[in-house]
PDB file of C-alpha atoms in Angstrom:
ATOM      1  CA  UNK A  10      -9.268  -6.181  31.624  1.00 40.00           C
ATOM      2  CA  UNK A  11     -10.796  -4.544  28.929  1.00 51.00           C
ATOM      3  CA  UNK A  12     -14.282  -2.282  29.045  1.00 60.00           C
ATOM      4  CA  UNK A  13     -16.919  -2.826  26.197  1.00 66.00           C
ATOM      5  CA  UNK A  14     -15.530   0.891  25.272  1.00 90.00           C
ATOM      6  CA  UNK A  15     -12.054   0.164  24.410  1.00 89.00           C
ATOM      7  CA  UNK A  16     -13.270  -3.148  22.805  1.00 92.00           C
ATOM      8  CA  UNK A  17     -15.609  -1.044  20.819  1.00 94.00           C
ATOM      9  CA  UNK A  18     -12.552   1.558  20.096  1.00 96.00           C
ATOM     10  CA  UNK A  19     -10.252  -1.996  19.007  1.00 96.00           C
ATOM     11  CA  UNK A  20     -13.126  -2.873  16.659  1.00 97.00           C
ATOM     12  CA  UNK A  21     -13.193   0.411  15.192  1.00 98.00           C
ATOM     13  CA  UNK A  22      -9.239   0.728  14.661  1.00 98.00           C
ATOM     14  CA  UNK A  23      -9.004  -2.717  13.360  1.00 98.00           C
ATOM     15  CA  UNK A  24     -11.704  -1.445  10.652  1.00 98.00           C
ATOM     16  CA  UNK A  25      -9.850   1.391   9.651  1.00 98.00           C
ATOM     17  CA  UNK A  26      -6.638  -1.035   9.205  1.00 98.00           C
ATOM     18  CA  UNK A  27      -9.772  -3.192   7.036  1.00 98.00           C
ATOM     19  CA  UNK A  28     -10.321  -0.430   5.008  1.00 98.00           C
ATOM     20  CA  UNK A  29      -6.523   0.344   4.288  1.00 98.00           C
ATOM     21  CA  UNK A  30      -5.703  -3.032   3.373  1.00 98.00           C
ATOM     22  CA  UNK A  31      -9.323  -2.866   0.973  1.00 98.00           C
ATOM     23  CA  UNK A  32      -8.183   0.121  -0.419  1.00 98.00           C
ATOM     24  CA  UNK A  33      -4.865  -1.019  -1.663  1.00 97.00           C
ATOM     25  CA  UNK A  34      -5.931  -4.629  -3.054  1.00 96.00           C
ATOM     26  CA  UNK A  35      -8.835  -2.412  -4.975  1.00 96.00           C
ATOM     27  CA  UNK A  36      -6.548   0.426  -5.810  1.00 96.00           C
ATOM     28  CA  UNK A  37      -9.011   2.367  -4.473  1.00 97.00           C
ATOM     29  CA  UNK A  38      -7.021   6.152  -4.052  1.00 97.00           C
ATOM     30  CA  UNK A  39      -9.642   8.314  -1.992  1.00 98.00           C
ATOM     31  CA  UNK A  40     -10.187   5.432   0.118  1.00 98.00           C
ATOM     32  CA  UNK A  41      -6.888   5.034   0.885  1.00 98.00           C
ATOM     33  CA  UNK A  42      -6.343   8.448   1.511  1.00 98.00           C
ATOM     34  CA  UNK A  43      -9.224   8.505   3.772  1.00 98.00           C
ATOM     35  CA  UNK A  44      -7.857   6.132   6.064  1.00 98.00           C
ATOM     36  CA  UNK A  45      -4.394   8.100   6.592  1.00 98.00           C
ATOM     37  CA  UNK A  46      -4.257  12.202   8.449  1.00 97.00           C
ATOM     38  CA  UNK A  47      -2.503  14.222   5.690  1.00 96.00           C
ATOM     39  CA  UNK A  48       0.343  14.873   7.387  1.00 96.00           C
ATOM     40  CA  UNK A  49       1.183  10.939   8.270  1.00 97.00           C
ATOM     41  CA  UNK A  50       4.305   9.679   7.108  1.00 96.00           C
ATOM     42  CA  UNK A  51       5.501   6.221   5.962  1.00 97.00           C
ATOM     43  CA  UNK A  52       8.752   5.012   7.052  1.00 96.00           C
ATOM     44  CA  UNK A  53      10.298   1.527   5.280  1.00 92.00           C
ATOM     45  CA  UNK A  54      13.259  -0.483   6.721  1.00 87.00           C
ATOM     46  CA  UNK A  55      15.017  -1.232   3.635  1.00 82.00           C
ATOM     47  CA  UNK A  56      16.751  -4.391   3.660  1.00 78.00           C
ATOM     48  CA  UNK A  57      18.753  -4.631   0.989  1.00 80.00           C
ATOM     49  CA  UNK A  58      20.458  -1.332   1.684  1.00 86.00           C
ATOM     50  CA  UNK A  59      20.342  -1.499   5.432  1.00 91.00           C
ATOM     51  CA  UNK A  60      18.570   2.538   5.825  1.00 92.00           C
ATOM     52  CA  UNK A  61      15.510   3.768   6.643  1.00 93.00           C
ATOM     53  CA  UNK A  62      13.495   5.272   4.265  1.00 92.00           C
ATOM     54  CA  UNK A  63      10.817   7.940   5.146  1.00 94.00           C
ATOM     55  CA  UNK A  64       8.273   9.120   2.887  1.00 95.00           C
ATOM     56  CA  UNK A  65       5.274  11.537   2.732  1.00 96.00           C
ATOM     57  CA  UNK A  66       1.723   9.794   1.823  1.00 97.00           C
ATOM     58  CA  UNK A  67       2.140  11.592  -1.076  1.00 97.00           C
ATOM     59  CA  UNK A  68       4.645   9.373  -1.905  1.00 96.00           C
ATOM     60  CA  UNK A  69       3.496   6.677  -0.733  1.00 97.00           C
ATOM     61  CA  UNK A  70       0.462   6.727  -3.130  1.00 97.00           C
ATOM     62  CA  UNK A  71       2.378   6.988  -5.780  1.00 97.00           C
ATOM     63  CA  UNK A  72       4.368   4.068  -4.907  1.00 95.00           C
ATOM     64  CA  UNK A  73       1.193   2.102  -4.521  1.00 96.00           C
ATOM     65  CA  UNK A  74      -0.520   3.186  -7.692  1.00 96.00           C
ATOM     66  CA  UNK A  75       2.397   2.041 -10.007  1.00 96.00           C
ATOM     67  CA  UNK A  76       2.286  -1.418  -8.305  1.00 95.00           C
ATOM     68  CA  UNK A  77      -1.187  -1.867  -9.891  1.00 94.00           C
ATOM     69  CA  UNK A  78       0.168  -0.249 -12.989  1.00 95.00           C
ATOM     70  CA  UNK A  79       2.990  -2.708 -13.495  1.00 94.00           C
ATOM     71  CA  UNK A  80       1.051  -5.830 -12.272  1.00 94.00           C
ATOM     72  CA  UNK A  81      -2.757  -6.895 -12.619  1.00 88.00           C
ATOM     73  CA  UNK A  82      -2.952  -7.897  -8.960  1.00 90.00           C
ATOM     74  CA  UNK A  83      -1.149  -5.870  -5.964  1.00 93.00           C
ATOM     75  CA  UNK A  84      -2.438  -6.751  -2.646  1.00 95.00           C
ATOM     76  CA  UNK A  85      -1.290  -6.966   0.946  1.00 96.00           C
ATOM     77  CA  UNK A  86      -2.736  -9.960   2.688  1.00 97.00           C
ATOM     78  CA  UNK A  87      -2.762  -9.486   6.482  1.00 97.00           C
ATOM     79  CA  UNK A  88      -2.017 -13.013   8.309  1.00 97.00           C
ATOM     80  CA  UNK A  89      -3.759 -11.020  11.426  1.00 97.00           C
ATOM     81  CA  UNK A  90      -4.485  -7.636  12.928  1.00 98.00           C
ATOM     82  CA  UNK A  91      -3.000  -7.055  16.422  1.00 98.00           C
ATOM     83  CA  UNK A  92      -4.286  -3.917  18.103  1.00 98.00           C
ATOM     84  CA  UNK A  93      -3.337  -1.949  21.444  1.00 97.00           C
ATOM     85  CA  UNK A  94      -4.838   0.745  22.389  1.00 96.00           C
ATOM     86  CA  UNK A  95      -3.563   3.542  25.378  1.00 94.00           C
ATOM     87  CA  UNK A  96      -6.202   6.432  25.273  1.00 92.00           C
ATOM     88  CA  UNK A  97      -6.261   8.345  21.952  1.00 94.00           C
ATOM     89  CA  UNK A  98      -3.523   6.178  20.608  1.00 97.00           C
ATOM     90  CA  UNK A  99      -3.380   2.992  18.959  1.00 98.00           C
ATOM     91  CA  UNK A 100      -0.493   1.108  18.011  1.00 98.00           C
ATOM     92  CA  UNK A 101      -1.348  -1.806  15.092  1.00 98.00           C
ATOM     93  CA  UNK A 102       1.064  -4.717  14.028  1.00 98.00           C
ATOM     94  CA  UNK A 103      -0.033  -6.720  10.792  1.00 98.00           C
ATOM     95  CA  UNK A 104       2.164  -9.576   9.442  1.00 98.00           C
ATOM     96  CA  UNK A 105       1.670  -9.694   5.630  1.00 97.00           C
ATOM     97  CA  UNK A 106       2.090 -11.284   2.339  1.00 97.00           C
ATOM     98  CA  UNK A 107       2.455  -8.464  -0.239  1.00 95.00           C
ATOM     99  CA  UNK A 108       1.118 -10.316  -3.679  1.00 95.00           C
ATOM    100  CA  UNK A 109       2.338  -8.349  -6.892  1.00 94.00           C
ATOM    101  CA  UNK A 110       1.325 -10.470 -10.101  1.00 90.00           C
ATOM    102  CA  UNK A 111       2.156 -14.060  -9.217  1.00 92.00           C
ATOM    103  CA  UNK A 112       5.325 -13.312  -6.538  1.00 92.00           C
ATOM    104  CA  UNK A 113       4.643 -12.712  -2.591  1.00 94.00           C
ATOM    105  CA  UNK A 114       6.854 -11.234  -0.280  1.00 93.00           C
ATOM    106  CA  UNK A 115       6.698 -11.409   3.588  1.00 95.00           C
ATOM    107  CA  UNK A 116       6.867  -8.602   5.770  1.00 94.00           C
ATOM    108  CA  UNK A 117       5.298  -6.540   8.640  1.00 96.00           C
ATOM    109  CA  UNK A 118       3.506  -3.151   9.036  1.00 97.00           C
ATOM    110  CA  UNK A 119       3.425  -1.495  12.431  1.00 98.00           C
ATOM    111  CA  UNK A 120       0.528   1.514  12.220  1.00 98.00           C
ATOM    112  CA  UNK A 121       0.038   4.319  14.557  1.00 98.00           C
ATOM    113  CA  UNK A 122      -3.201   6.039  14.689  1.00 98.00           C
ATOM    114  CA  UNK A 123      -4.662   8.649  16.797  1.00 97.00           C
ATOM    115  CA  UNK A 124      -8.223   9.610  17.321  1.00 96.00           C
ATOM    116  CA  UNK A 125      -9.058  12.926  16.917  1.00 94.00           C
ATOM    117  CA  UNK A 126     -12.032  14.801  15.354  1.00 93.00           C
ATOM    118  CA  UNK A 127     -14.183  11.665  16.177  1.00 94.00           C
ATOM    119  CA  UNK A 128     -12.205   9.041  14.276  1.00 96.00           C
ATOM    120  CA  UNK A 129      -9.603   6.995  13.919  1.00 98.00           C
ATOM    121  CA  UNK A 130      -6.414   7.770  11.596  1.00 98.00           C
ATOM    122  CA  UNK A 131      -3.118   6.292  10.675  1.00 98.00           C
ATOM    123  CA  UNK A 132      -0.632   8.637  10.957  1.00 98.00           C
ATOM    124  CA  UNK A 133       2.709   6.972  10.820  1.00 98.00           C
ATOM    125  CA  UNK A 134       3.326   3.625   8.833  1.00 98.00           C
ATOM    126  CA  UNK A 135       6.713   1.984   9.096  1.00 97.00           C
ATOM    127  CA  UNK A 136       7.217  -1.920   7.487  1.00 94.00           C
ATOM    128  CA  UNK A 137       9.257  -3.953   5.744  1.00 90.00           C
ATOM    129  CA  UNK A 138       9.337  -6.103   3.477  1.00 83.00           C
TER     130      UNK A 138
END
């Protein structure tokens, strides 16, 4: 059962996933930043080559930025926003379309975030596309 404080700390998570997913369909760098601790890493299942791919957010910036300098649109379209919280940690699954000009691919994010310092933020991505 949940308590009108956890559904309170859901809301809150799922808002920071809001603001991600904002952030990268406006290109948007400090907000994206703002939405990740500075340590977090990203890791991506990579199909094709069957390996895991780990990456700093450094990195991943980068990676989002030249999306949105090779095509006028890059956006990731979540289908829905599952949260679960257990105490300062939430886990976050988001089925996606990732548009880039006028082709979509499917894949799925899972998030981590913690709360600390009063807020929530990711600090381990891994998806794939």
């Amino acid at each position: 059962m949940s308590t009108p404080d956890m559904e309170a700390q859901a809301l809150a998570v799922r808002k920071v996933i809001e603001r991600y997913l904002d952030a990268v369909r406006t290109w948007n760098e400090a907000e994206f930043r703002a939405t990740f601790d500075p340590k977090a890493n990203i890791a991506h299942y990579y199909v094709k080559g069957d390996e895991i791919r780990t990456i700093t957010l450094d990195e991943f910036v980068k990676v989002i930025g030249s999306l949105h300098q090779k095509y006028d649109n890059a956006e990731e379209k979540a289908k829905e926003i599952d949260v679960r919280i257990v105490d300062h940690i939430a886990s976050v699954r988001v089925p996606f379309a990732f548009v880039m000009g006028d082709k979509a691919m499917e894949g799925q994010d899972l998030f981590n975030l913690a709360f600390c310092k009063g807020e929530w933020k990711i600090m381990h991505k891994s998806y794939y596309l």
